[in-house]
Coordinates of C-alpha atoms in Angstrom, one line a residue:
X1 CA -149.3 97.3 -45.0
X2 CA -151.4 97.5 -41.9
X3 CA -150.3 99.3 -38.8
X4 CA -150.4 96.1 -36.9
X5 CA -148.5 93.6 -39.0
X6 CA -149.4 89.9 -38.6
X7 CA -152.5 90.9 -36.7
X8 CA -150.7 91.8 -33.6
X9 CA -152.1 94.7 -31.5
X10 CA -153.4 95.5 -28.1
X11 CA -156.4 93.6 -26.9
X12 CA -159.8 95.2 -27.6
X13 CA -161.6 97.0 -24.8
X14 CA -164.5 95.3 -23.1
X15 CA -167.7 96.7 -24.9
X16 CA -170.1 98.6 -22.8
X17 CA -173.2 97.0 -24.4
X18 CA -172.7 93.4 -23.5
X19 CA -173.0 90.6 -26.0
X20 CA -174.2 92.9 -28.8
X21 CA -171.2 95.1 -28.3
X22 CA -168.9 92.0 -28.5
X23 CA -170.4 90.9 -31.8
X24 CA -169.9 94.4 -33.3
X25 CA -166.4 94.5 -31.9
X26 CA -165.5 91.2 -33.3
X27 CA -166.8 92.2 -36.7
X28 CA -165.0 95.6 -36.8
X29 CA -161.7 94.4 -35.2
X30 CA -162.3 97.0 -32.4
X31 CA -159.6 98.7 -30.4
X32 CA -156.0 98.9 -31.7
X33 CA -155.9 95.5 -33.2
X34 CA -158.0 92.7 -34.5
X35 CA -160.5 91.0 -32.1
X36 CA -158.6 87.8 -32.3
X37 CA -155.0 88.6 -33.1
X38 CA -153.1 85.6 -34.5
X39 CA -156.1 83.5 -33.6
X40 CA -155.4 83.9 -29.9
X41 CA -158.1 84.8 -27.5
X42 CA -157.9 85.7 -23.8
X43 CA -155.9 84.4 -21.0
X44 CA -157.6 83.7 -17.7
X45 CA -158.1 86.7 -15.5
X46 CA -157.3 89.2 -18.2
X47 CA -160.0 91.9 -18.6
X48 CA -161.5 92.0 -22.0
X49 CA -160.4 88.5 -23.0
X50 CA -163.5 86.7 -22.0
X51 CA -162.0 85.3 -18.8
X52 CA -163.5 87.7 -16.3
X53 CA -166.3 86.8 -13.9
X54 CA -169.5 86.0 -15.7
X55 CA -167.8 86.2 -19.1
X56 CA -168.3 83.5 -21.7
X57 CA -165.0 82.0 -20.8
X58 CA -165.7 81.7 -17.1
X59 CA -166.2 77.9 -17.1
X60 CA -163.4 77.3 -19.6
X61 CA -160.8 80.1 -19.5
X62 CA -159.3 78.8 -22.7
X63 CA -162.6 78.7 -24.6
X64 CA -161.9 82.0 -26.4
X65 CA -158.6 80.6 -27.6
X66 CA -159.5 77.1 -28.5
X67 CA -163.3 77.0 -28.8
X68 CA -164.9 73.8 -27.8
X69 CA -161.9 71.5 -27.9
X70 CA -162.0 68.6 -25.5
X71 CA -159.1 68.2 -23.1
X72 CA -157.3 65.8 -25.4
X73 CA -157.5 68.1 -28.4
X74 CA -156.5 71.0 -26.2
X75 CA -153.4 69.2 -25.2
X76 CA -152.5 68.3 -28.7
X77 CA -153.1 71.9 -29.9
X78 CA -150.8 73.2 -27.2
X79 CA -148.2 70.6 -28.0
X80 CA -148.3 71.5 -31.7
X81 CA -148.2 75.2 -31.0
X82 CA -145.3 74.8 -28.6
X83 CA -143.4 72.8 -31.2
X84 CA -144.0 75.6 -33.8
X85 CA -142.9 78.5 -31.6
X86 CA -140.1 76.9 -29.6
X87 CA -138.1 75.7 -32.6
X88 CA -134.7 77.3 -32.8
X89 CA -132.9 75.2 -35.5
X90 CA -132.4 75.8 -39.2
X91 CA -134.9 77.1 -41.8
X92 CA -136.9 73.9 -41.7
X93 CA -138.1 72.1 -38.6
X94 CA -136.9 68.7 -39.7
X95 CA -138.0 66.9 -36.5
X96 CA -141.6 68.0 -37.3
X97 CA -141.1 67.0 -41.0
X98 CA -140.0 63.5 -40.0
X99 CA -142.9 63.1 -37.6
X100 CA -145.5 64.2 -40.1
X101 CA -144.0 62.1 -42.9
X102 CA -144.2 59.1 -40.7
X103 CA -147.8 59.9 -39.8
X104 CA -148.7 60.4 -43.4
X105 CA -147.1 57.0 -44.3
X106 CA -149.0 55.3 -41.5
X107 CA -152.3 56.5 -42.9
X108 CA -151.8 54.7 -46.2
X109 CA -151.7 56.0 -49.7
X110 CA -154.8 57.3 -51.6
X111 CA -155.2 53.9 -53.4
X112 CA -155.9 52.3 -50.0
X113 CA -152.6 50.4 -49.7
X114 CA -150.9 50.5 -46.3
X115 CA -147.2 50.4 -45.5
X116 CA -146.0 47.0 -44.3
X117 CA -142.8 45.6 -42.9
X118 CA -140.6 43.9 -45.5
X119 CA -140.4 40.1 -45.0
X120 CA -137.4 37.8 -45.7
X121 CA -138.9 36.6 -49.0
X122 CA -139.3 40.1 -50.3
X123 CA -135.7 41.0 -49.3
X124 CA -134.3 38.0 -51.1
X125 CA -136.4 38.8 -54.2
X126 CA -135.0 42.4 -54.3
X127 CA -131.4 41.2 -53.7
X128 CA -131.7 38.6 -56.6
X129 CA -133.3 41.2 -58.9
X130 CA -130.5 43.7 -58.3
X131 CA -127.8 41.0 -58.7
X132 CA -129.3 39.9 -62.0
X133 CA -129.8 43.5 -63.2
X134 CA -126.1 44.3 -62.5
X135 CA -125.1 41.3 -64.7
X136 CA -127.3 42.5 -67.6
X137 CA -125.9 46.1 -67.3
X138 CA -122.4 44.9 -67.7
X139 CA -123.1 44.5 -71.4
X140 CA -124.8 47.9 -71.7
X141 CA -122.4 50.3 -70.0
X142 CA -118.7 50.5 -69.3
X143 CA -119.4 51.9 -65.8
X144 CA -118.9 49.0 -63.3
X145 CA -121.4 48.1 -60.6
X146 CA -122.1 50.9 -58.1
X147 CA -124.3 49.0 -55.7
X148 CA -122.4 47.6 -52.8
X149 CA -125.6 46.2 -51.4
X150 CA -129.3 45.8 -52.2
X151 CA -132.0 46.5 -49.7
X152 CA -135.8 46.3 -49.6
X153 CA -137.4 49.2 -47.8
X154 CA -140.8 49.9 -46.4
X155 CA -142.2 53.3 -47.0
X156 CA -141.2 54.4 -43.5
X157 CA -137.7 53.2 -44.1
X158 CA -137.6 55.2 -47.3
X159 CA -138.6 58.3 -45.4
X160 CA -135.8 57.8 -42.8
X161 CA -133.2 57.1 -45.4
X162 CA -133.9 60.0 -47.8
X163 CA -134.6 62.9 -45.3
X164 CA -130.9 64.0 -45.3
X165 CA -131.1 64.6 -49.1
X166 CA -134.3 66.5 -48.9
X167 CA -132.7 68.7 -46.2
X168 CA -130.0 69.6 -48.7
X169 CA -132.5 70.3 -51.4
X170 CA -135.1 72.3 -49.5
X171 CA -133.0 74.3 -47.0
X172 CA -131.7 76.9 -49.5
X173 CA -135.3 77.9 -50.5
X174 CA -136.5 77.8 -46.9
X175 CA -133.7 80.1 -45.8
X176 CA -135.0 82.7 -48.3
X177 CA -138.5 82.4 -46.7
X178 CA -137.0 82.8 -43.2
X179 CA -135.4 86.0 -44.3
X180 CA -138.6 87.2 -46.0
X181 CA -140.6 86.7 -42.8
X182 CA -138.4 89.2 -41.1
X183 CA -138.5 91.6 -44.1
X184 CA -142.3 91.7 -44.0
X185 CA -142.2 93.8 -40.8
X186 CA -141.9 97.6 -41.4
X187 CA -138.3 98.8 -41.4
X188 CA -138.9 101.0 -38.3
X189 CA -140.1 98.0 -36.3
X190 CA -137.4 95.5 -37.3
X191 CA -134.8 96.9 -34.8
X192 CA -137.3 96.5 -31.9
X193 CA -138.9 93.2 -33.0
X194 CA -136.1 90.7 -32.4
X195 CA -138.3 88.3 -30.4
X196 CA -141.1 88.7 -32.9
X197 CA -138.8 88.0 -35.9
X198 CA -137.5 85.0 -34.0
X199 CA -141.1 83.7 -33.6
X200 CA -141.7 84.4 -37.3
X201 CA -138.7 82.3 -38.2
X202 CA -139.8 79.5 -35.8
X203 CA -143.2 79.5 -37.5
X204 CA -141.6 79.5 -40.9
X205 CA -139.6 76.4 -39.9
X206 CA -142.7 74.7 -38.7
X207 CA -144.7 75.7 -41.8
X208 CA -142.0 74.2 -44.0
X209 CA -141.5 71.2 -41.8
X210 CA -145.2 70.5 -41.9
X211 CA -145.5 70.8 -45.6
X212 CA -142.3 69.0 -46.5
X213 CA -143.2 66.2 -44.1
X214 CA -146.5 65.7 -45.8
X215 CA -145.0 65.8 -49.3
X216 CA -142.3 63.3 -48.4
X217 CA -144.9 61.0 -46.7
X218 CA -147.1 61.1 -49.8
X219 CA -144.1 60.6 -52.1
X220 CA -143.1 57.5 -50.1
X221 CA -146.4 56.0 -51.2
X222 CA -145.4 56.5 -54.9
X223 CA -141.7 55.8 -55.4
X224 CA -140.4 52.4 -56.2
X225 CA -136.7 53.0 -55.4
X226 CA -134.2 55.5 -54.1
X227 CA -133.6 57.4 -57.4
X228 CA -137.0 57.8 -58.9
X229 CA -136.7 61.6 -59.3
X230 CA -133.3 61.4 -60.9
X231 CA -131.4 62.6 -57.8
X232 CA -129.5 60.3 -55.4
X233 CA -131.8 60.4 -52.4
X234 CA -130.5 57.4 -50.5
X235 CA -127.1 56.4 -49.1
X236 CA -124.3 56.0 -51.6
X237 CA -123.8 52.5 -53.0
X238 CA -127.1 51.1 -51.7
X239 CA -129.6 50.0 -54.3
X240 CA -133.1 50.2 -52.8
X241 CA -136.5 49.0 -53.9
X242 CA -139.9 49.3 -52.2
X243 CA -141.8 46.0 -52.6
X244 CA -145.2 47.3 -51.5
X245 CA -145.0 50.1 -54.1
X246 CA -143.7 47.8 -56.8
X247 CA -146.7 45.6 -56.4
X248 CA -149.0 48.6 -56.7
X249 CA -147.1 49.9 -59.7
X250 CA -147.4 46.6 -61.6
X251 CA -150.9 45.8 -60.6
X252 CA -152.7 47.0 -63.8
X253 CA -149.9 46.5 -66.3
X254 CA -150.6 42.9 -67.3
X255 CA -146.9 42.1 -66.8
X256 CA -145.6 39.4 -64.5
X257 CA -144.5 40.8 -61.2
X258 CA -141.0 39.3 -61.6
X259 CA -140.5 41.3 -64.8
X260 CA -141.7 44.5 -63.2
X261 CA -139.3 44.1 -60.3
X262 CA -136.4 43.2 -62.5
X263 CA -137.0 46.2 -64.8
X264 CA -137.1 48.6 -61.9
X265 CA -134.0 46.9 -60.4
X266 CA -132.3 47.7 -63.7
X267 CA -133.1 51.4 -63.4
X268 CA -132.0 51.5 -59.8
X269 CA -128.8 49.7 -60.5
X270 CA -128.1 52.0 -63.5
X271 CA -128.5 55.1 -61.3
X272 CA -126.2 53.6 -58.7
X273 CA -123.5 53.0 -61.4
X274 CA -123.7 56.5 -62.7
X275 CA -123.6 58.3 -59.3
X276 CA -120.9 56.0 -57.9
X277 CA -118.4 56.4 -60.8
X278 CA -119.1 60.0 -61.8
X279 CA -117.9 61.6 -58.6
X280 CA -118.7 65.2 -59.6
X281 CA -122.3 64.4 -60.6
X282 CA -124.1 64.6 -57.3
X283 CA -122.7 68.0 -56.4
X284 CA -123.4 69.2 -60.0
X285 CA -127.1 68.3 -59.7
X286 CA -127.5 69.6 -56.2
X287 CA -125.6 72.7 -57.1
X288 CA -128.0 73.2 -60.1
X289 CA -130.9 73.0 -57.7
X290 CA -129.3 75.5 -55.3
X291 CA -128.5 77.9 -58.2
X292 CA -132.1 77.8 -59.3
X293 CA -133.3 78.3 -55.7
X294 CA -131.2 81.5 -55.3
X295 CA -133.3 83.2 -58.0
X296 CA -136.7 82.5 -56.5
X297 CA -138.6 85.4 -55.2
X298 CA -141.0 85.2 -52.2
X299 CA -144.4 86.7 -52.5
X300 CA -144.2 88.7 -49.3
X301 CA -147.8 89.9 -49.6
X302 CA -149.1 86.4 -49.6
X303 CA -146.6 85.5 -46.8
X304 CA -148.0 88.4 -44.7
X305 CA -151.5 87.2 -45.2
X306 CA -150.6 83.6 -44.2
X307 CA -148.9 84.8 -41.0
X308 CA -151.5 87.4 -40.1
X309 CA -154.3 84.8 -40.4
X310 CA -152.6 82.1 -38.4
X311 CA -155.1 80.3 -36.2
X312 CA -153.7 77.7 -33.7
X313 CA -157.1 75.9 -33.8
X314 CA -156.7 75.3 -37.5
X315 CA -153.0 74.6 -38.3
X316 CA -154.2 73.1 -41.6
X317 CA -154.5 76.7 -42.9
X318 CA -150.8 76.9 -43.0
X319 CA -150.6 73.9 -45.3
X320 CA -153.4 75.1 -47.5
X321 CA -151.8 78.5 -47.8
X322 CA -148.4 77.0 -48.8
X323 CA -150.0 74.7 -51.3
X324 CA -151.3 77.8 -53.1
X325 CA -147.7 78.7 -53.7
X326 CA -145.8 81.8 -52.7
X327 CA -142.6 81.4 -54.7
X328 CA -142.0 82.8 -58.2
X329 CA -138.8 82.4 -60.3
X330 CA -137.2 85.7 -61.2
X331 CA -137.7 86.5 -64.9
X332 CA -134.0 87.2 -65.5
X333 CA -131.5 85.8 -68.0
X334 CA -129.5 84.3 -65.0
X335 CA -132.6 82.5 -63.6
X336 CA -133.5 81.2 -67.0
X337 CA -130.0 79.9 -67.5
X338 CA -130.1 78.2 -64.1
X339 CA -133.4 76.5 -65.0
X340 CA -131.9 75.4 -68.3
X341 CA -128.9 73.9 -66.5
X342 CA -131.0 72.1 -64.0
X343 CA -133.5 70.7 -66.6
X344 CA -130.7 69.6 -68.9
X345 CA -128.8 67.9 -66.1
X346 CA -131.9 66.0 -65.0
X347 CA -132.7 65.0 -68.6
X348 CA -129.2 63.8 -69.2
X349 CA -129.2 61.6 -66.1
X350 CA -132.6 60.1 -66.8
X351 CA -132.0 59.9 -70.6
X352 CA -128.8 57.9 -70.0
X353 CA -130.5 55.5 -67.6
X354 CA -133.4 55.1 -70.0
X355 CA -131.1 54.3 -72.9
X356 CA -128.8 51.9 -70.9
X357 CA -131.7 50.1 -69.3
X358 CA -133.5 49.7 -72.6
X359 CA -130.4 48.2 -74.2
X360 CA -130.0 45.7 -71.3
X361 CA -133.7 44.8 -71.1
X362 CA -134.9 44.7 -74.7
X363 CA -133.2 41.4 -75.7
X364 CA -134.2 39.7 -72.5
X365 CA -137.7 41.0 -71.4
X366 CA -140.7 40.8 -73.6
X367 CA -142.3 43.6 -71.6
X368 CA -139.4 46.0 -72.0
X369 CA -141.1 48.3 -74.4
X370 CA -144.3 48.6 -72.4
X371 CA -142.5 49.1 -69.1
X372 CA -140.2 51.7 -70.7
X373 CA -143.2 53.7 -72.0
X374 CA -145.0 53.5 -68.6
X375 CA -142.0 54.8 -66.8
X376 CA -141.5 57.6 -69.3
X377 CA -145.1 58.8 -68.9
X378 CA -144.9 58.5 -65.2
X379 CA -141.8 60.7 -65.0
X380 CA -143.2 63.2 -67.5
X381 CA -146.4 63.7 -65.6
X382 CA -145.2 63.4 -62.0
X383 CA -147.4 62.4 -59.1
X384 CA -149.2 64.5 -56.6
X385 CA -146.2 64.7 -54.3
X386 CA -144.0 66.0 -57.0
X387 CA -146.6 68.7 -57.8
X388 CA -146.6 69.6 -54.1
X389 CA -142.8 70.1 -54.2
X390 CA -143.2 72.2 -57.3
X391 CA -145.7 74.5 -55.5
X392 CA -143.8 74.5 -52.3
X393 CA -140.3 75.4 -53.5
X394 CA -141.0 76.6 -57.0
X395 CA -139.2 73.6 -58.6
X396 CA -140.4 70.7 -60.7
X397 CA -138.0 67.8 -60.4
X398 CA -139.0 66.3 -63.8
X399 CA -136.8 65.9 -66.8
X400 CA -138.8 67.7 -69.4
X401 CA -136.5 66.6 -72.2
X402 CA -136.2 62.9 -71.2
X403 CA -137.0 61.6 -74.7
X404 CA -134.6 64.0 -76.4
X405 CA -131.8 63.0 -74.1
X406 CA -132.5 59.3 -74.5
X407 CA -132.4 59.6 -78.3
X408 CA -129.1 61.5 -78.0
X409 CA -127.5 58.8 -75.8
X410 CA -128.7 56.1 -78.1
X411 CA -127.2 57.9 -81.1
X412 CA -123.9 58.3 -79.3
X413 CA -123.9 54.5 -78.6
X414 CA -124.3 53.8 -82.4
X415 CA -121.7 56.3 -83.4
X416 CA -119.0 55.9 -80.7
X417 CA -119.8 52.7 -78.9
X418 CA -120.6 52.1 -75.3
X419 CA -117.1 53.2 -74.1
X420 CA -117.2 56.4 -76.2
X421 CA -120.6 57.3 -75.0
X422 CA -119.8 56.8 -71.3
X423 CA -116.5 58.6 -71.6
X424 CA -118.5 61.9 -71.8
X425 CA -119.2 61.5 -68.1
X426 CA -115.5 62.1 -67.3
X427 CA -115.9 65.8 -67.2
X428 CA -119.0 68.1 -66.9
X429 CA -117.8 70.2 -69.8
X430 CA -118.0 67.2 -72.1
X431 CA -121.7 66.7 -71.6
X432 CA -124.3 67.8 -74.1
X433 CA -126.0 71.1 -73.5
X434 CA -129.6 72.2 -74.0
X435 CA -128.7 73.3 -77.5
X436 CA -127.2 69.9 -78.2
X437 CA -130.5 68.3 -77.3
X438 CA -132.0 70.4 -80.1
X439 CA -129.4 69.1 -82.6
X440 CA -128.3 65.6 -81.4
X441 CA -126.8 64.7 -84.8
X442 CA -124.6 67.7 -84.7
X443 CA -123.3 66.8 -81.2
X444 CA -122.8 63.1 -82.0
X445 CA -120.5 63.8 -84.9
X446 CA -118.6 66.8 -83.4
X447 CA -115.1 66.4 -82.3
X448 CA -114.8 66.3 -78.5
X449 CA -112.0 67.5 -76.2
X450 CA -110.6 64.5 -74.3
X451 CA -110.5 65.8 -70.7
X452 CA -109.8 62.3 -69.4
X453 CA -106.2 62.3 -70.7
X454 CA -105.6 65.7 -69.2
X455 CA -107.0 64.6 -65.9
X456 CA -104.8 61.5 -66.1
X457 CA -101.7 63.4 -66.7
X458 CA -102.4 65.9 -63.9
X459 CA -103.1 63.0 -61.6
X460 CA -99.9 61.2 -62.4
X461 CA -97.9 64.3 -61.8
X462 CA -99.6 64.8 -58.4
X463 CA -98.8 61.2 -57.4
X464 CA -95.0 61.5 -58.0
X465 CA -93.7 64.0 -55.3
X466 CA -90.6 61.9 -54.8
X467 CA -89.6 62.2 -58.5
X468 CA -90.0 66.0 -58.3
X469 CA -87.8 66.1 -55.2
X470 CA -85.2 64.0 -56.9
X471 CA -85.1 66.3 -60.0
X472 CA -84.9 69.4 -57.7
X473 CA -82.0 67.8 -55.8
X474 CA -80.1 67.0 -58.9
X475 CA -80.5 70.6 -60.2
X476 CA -79.3 71.9 -56.8
X477 CA -76.2 69.6 -56.9
X478 CA -75.3 70.9 -60.4
X479 CA -75.6 74.4 -59.2
X480 CA -73.3 73.7 -56.3
X481 CA -70.7 72.0 -58.5
X482 CA -70.7 75.0 -60.9
X483 CA -70.1 77.3 -58.0

């Protein structure tokens, strides 16, 4: 590590040989620190910073710091820098993330489509599609409807509604980066560098906020509902579809738009049923993400390079550096087990939805097979935003074993019926494991422990305190009589 971590050091001395000396000094880093530490140049009136009389910054004392920016750009640069360095919240600057996500949405998606407000006709179409989808699902699953309402969102509304879930997903990893930013300093400096570490953490929050905001904004241009990635991102009990993205999704499929909307409504409504009536599932999935995140290592060498080369004139460098990835999963048995749990959980959720939706749609939609295969491929490959999240937090939110899980759920339906299949969601220990996905027939025909009866008995006992008090009173009365 260098003696001046992050490029901080004393300002270079004014060269004696004029402009030529300045060029040499800039190339060599002169003095006790780099010529432009952290990208910052001179302040007005400070000797050696280009702000003295006759110096190159005389006409514009901030020229050394911000080059030839015009006044508007200068104000924006100061504002962005101020946001980065003044943040004192959690590991991610979520205000910045929200702002950048909204800006990304307003710029439109790569295919040229722009976000638009949802009109009354589109809202009615979504509500009717979800209502019909729930009717069809009644025949395909024993879980009742989980959608108390159906909403049609614009991309901007999707961003607003899903940010709380992204916060829960990303904060555990970002917290590790915040700690690593302090650890990059030499041990002997850490005790004296409280303000510096605080600034590093503020920058880390801004770096994550910038990148997460961009990724969420891009993802808003791809998703068709609130549960596309297999996690419940939206508010509970609210089935949501994005009409503008549904139109783009079905544009090249040669399938009527009404069928596309209805098939996607089936998937959204199926997810809502599962998360509404399996109360432990949400925490199980988010816990699996958190467990995996705890085993991620931060590449401190790359992190040090990113921080040391920070230039306020070019904040995009932060994004580019993060996109290159600085997170690596630990190659330990515990981390591999955490990854297996997460991948299996995602596959089971998506596989169940795939099997249930196919059972509901196949007899009713001529395009069911084509739409099913399109969605499978889409989930397997992932879009640009999903790849961004994989690079950013070291995690791919894709069910690698979707087809295996779907086949297992279909086999369970044939062997045990709809009720027997869905009963496996009563307890997490009843669900198939990664090994079971390798041997679905063995799992299907294996005897299962019925946790539901045990839970029912425990619940009934807990609900009868008066009966217990009565029994205790009778026992005490008998003891008194005997005395």
